Amino acid sequence: MYVFTPPAQASLAVAGSADRFPVRRIFCVGRNYAAHAREMGNDPDREAPFFFTKPADAALDTPCTVPYPPLTENLHYEIELVLAVGKGGSDIAEKDVLEHLWGASVGVDLTRRDLQAEAKKMGRPWDWAKAFDKSAPIAPIVPIEQVPSVETGRIWLAVNGETRQDADLSDLIWSVREHVSILSRAMELAAGDIIMTGTPAGVGAVTPGDVITGGVDGIGTLEVTIGARL
Ligand code: MN
């Protein structure tokens, strides 16, 4: 018996279906495209992949409106390929990674960049920069058998119709097979886990009223409107 009614299960829409994908955890990969690592002042050649997380209920369906969050004057978009884990496991071999995916999609890793810069400078955690409410708008999950590839394909983002990010999944420093295998050595992955795989160069700020569009060719598109300040 719970002391109060438990919150609803966090979930995301499934493309072409009324079913929902139950979200367990959201893992995100840092600096996974060389040009983005460079624009953030880092050397892409010397780093092992690293991860951070968002709470499951930061995920929300698109199209949506995300209120401009508190504590920031520099809210950034990051378009990302999204993986949806359907079969858990630890120490997953690179060759077996795709068998663990239920689906794939596209999402935006919304970031309070000023808080992230302060956290980096102070050696503090990134949670306040990355893990705020509604920080992970994600398009409907596409079942993996309908996904042409999670290894090649154009990934792009536009703000108010102007292209800001334009790259290819083949530009990933650590491929899907590589970084999911590495992640599964750190902790046991479970069905329902979401992995946001990193963003290409071209990140930047949005303000209330801006409309973000983006997509990964062959997988999906999204639209996110930035709402009024909370
Ligand atoms: Mn990101």
CSV table of N, CA and C and ligand atoms in Angstrom, one decimal, residues 29 52 78 80 109 130 198-199, ligand 1:
chain,number,residue,atom,x,y,z
A,29,VAL,N,24.3,11.4,-24.1
A,29,VAL,CA,25.7,11.3,-24.4
A,29,VAL,C,26.3,12.7,-24.5
A,52,PHE,N,25.2,11.8,-19.0
A,52,PHE,CA,24.5,12.4,-17.9
A,52,PHE,C,23.0,12.0,-18.1
A,78,GLU,N,19.4,21.4,-28.7
A,78,GLU,CA,20.4,20.4,-29.2
A,78,GLU,C,19.6,19.3,-29.8
A,80,GLU,N,18.9,15.7,-31.4
A,80,GLU,CA,19.6,14.5,-31.2
A,80,GLU,C,18.8,13.3,-31.7
A,109,ASP,N,17.5,18.0,-26.7
A,109,ASP,CA,18.1,18.1,-25.3
A,109,ASP,C,18.2,19.5,-25.0
A,130,LYS,N,20.6,20.6,-17.2
A,130,LYS,CA,20.1,19.6,-18.2
A,130,LYS,C,18.8,18.9,-17.8
A,198,GLY,N,23.6,12.7,-28.4
A,198,GLY,CA,24.5,13.8,-28.6
A,198,GLY,C,24.1,14.6,-29.8
A,199,THR,N,24.6,15.9,-29.8
A,199,THR,CA,24.2,16.9,-30.8
A,199,THR,C,25.3,17.3,-31.7
B,1,MN,MN,23.0,16.9,-25.7
